[in-house]
Short mmCIF file of C-alpha atoms in Angstrom, two decimals:
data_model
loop_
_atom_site.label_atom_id
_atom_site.label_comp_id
_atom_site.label_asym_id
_atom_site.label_seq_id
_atom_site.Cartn_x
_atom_site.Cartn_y
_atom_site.Cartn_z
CA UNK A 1 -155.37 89.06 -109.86
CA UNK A 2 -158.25 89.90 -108.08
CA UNK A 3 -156.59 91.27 -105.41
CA UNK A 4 -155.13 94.10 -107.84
CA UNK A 5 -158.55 94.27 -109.07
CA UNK A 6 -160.33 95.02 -105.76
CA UNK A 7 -157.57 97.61 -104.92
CA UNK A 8 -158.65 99.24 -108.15
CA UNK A 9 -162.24 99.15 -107.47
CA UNK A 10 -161.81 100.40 -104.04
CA UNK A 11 -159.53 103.49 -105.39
CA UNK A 12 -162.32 104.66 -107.69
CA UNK A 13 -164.82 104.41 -105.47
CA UNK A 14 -163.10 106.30 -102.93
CA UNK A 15 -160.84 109.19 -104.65
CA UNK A 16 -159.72 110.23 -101.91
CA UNK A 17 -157.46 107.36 -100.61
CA UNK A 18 -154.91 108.36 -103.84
CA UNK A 19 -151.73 108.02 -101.91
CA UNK A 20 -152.93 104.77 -100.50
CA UNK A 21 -153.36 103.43 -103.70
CA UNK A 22 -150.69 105.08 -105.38
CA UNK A 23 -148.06 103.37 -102.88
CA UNK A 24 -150.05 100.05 -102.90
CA UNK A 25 -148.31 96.95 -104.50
CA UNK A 26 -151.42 96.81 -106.89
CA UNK A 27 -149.88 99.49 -108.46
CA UNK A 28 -147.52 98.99 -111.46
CA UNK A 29 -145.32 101.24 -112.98
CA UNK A 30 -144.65 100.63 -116.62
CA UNK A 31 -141.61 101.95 -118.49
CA UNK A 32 -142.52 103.33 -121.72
CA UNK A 33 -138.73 102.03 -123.20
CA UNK A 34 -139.81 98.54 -121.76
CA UNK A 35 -140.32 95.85 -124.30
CA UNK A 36 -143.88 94.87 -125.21
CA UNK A 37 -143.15 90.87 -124.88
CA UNK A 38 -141.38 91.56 -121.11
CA UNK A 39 -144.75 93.66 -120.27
CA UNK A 40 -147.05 90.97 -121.37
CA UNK A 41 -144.59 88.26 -119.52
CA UNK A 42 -144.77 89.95 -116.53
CA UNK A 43 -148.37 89.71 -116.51
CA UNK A 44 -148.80 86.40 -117.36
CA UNK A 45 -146.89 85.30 -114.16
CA UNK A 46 -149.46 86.57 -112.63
CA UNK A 47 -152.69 85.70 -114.37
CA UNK A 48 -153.55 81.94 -113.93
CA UNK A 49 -155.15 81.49 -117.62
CA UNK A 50 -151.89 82.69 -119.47
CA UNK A 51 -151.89 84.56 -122.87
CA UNK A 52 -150.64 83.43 -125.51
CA UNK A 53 -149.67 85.81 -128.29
CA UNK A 54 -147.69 86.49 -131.30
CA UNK A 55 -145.84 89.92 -131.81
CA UNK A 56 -145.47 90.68 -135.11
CA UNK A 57 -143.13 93.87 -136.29
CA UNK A 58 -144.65 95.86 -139.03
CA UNK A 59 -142.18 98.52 -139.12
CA UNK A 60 -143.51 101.41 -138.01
CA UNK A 61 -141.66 103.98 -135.79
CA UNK A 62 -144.07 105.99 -133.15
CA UNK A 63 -141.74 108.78 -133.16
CA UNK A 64 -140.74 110.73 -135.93
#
């Protein structure tokens, strides 16, 4: 994890280097018709101090 934050750092620090950073593996595309719990699992292989967290539906749509 604190490889992906370094790369971050380093890309606002330095602008410039965009398509560096853009193509790095630090970088993570997310899916907006992903599912929240596959999001948060595939950051918790990552992290060594693992969430733990309980979704809860309350029913709501986001789109009308």
């Amino acid at each position: 994890m604190y490889k992906v934050y370094k790369q971050v750092k380093t890309f606002l620090e330095n602008p410039e280097r965009l398509e560096e950073f853009w193509y790095s593996n630090e970088t993570i595309w997310i899916d907006w018709r992903e599912y929240d719990e596959d999001i948060i699992s595939y950051f918790n292989e990552m992290m060594e101090e693992k969430l733990e967290i309980q979704l809860i539906n309350n029913n709501q749509t986001l789109w009308q």
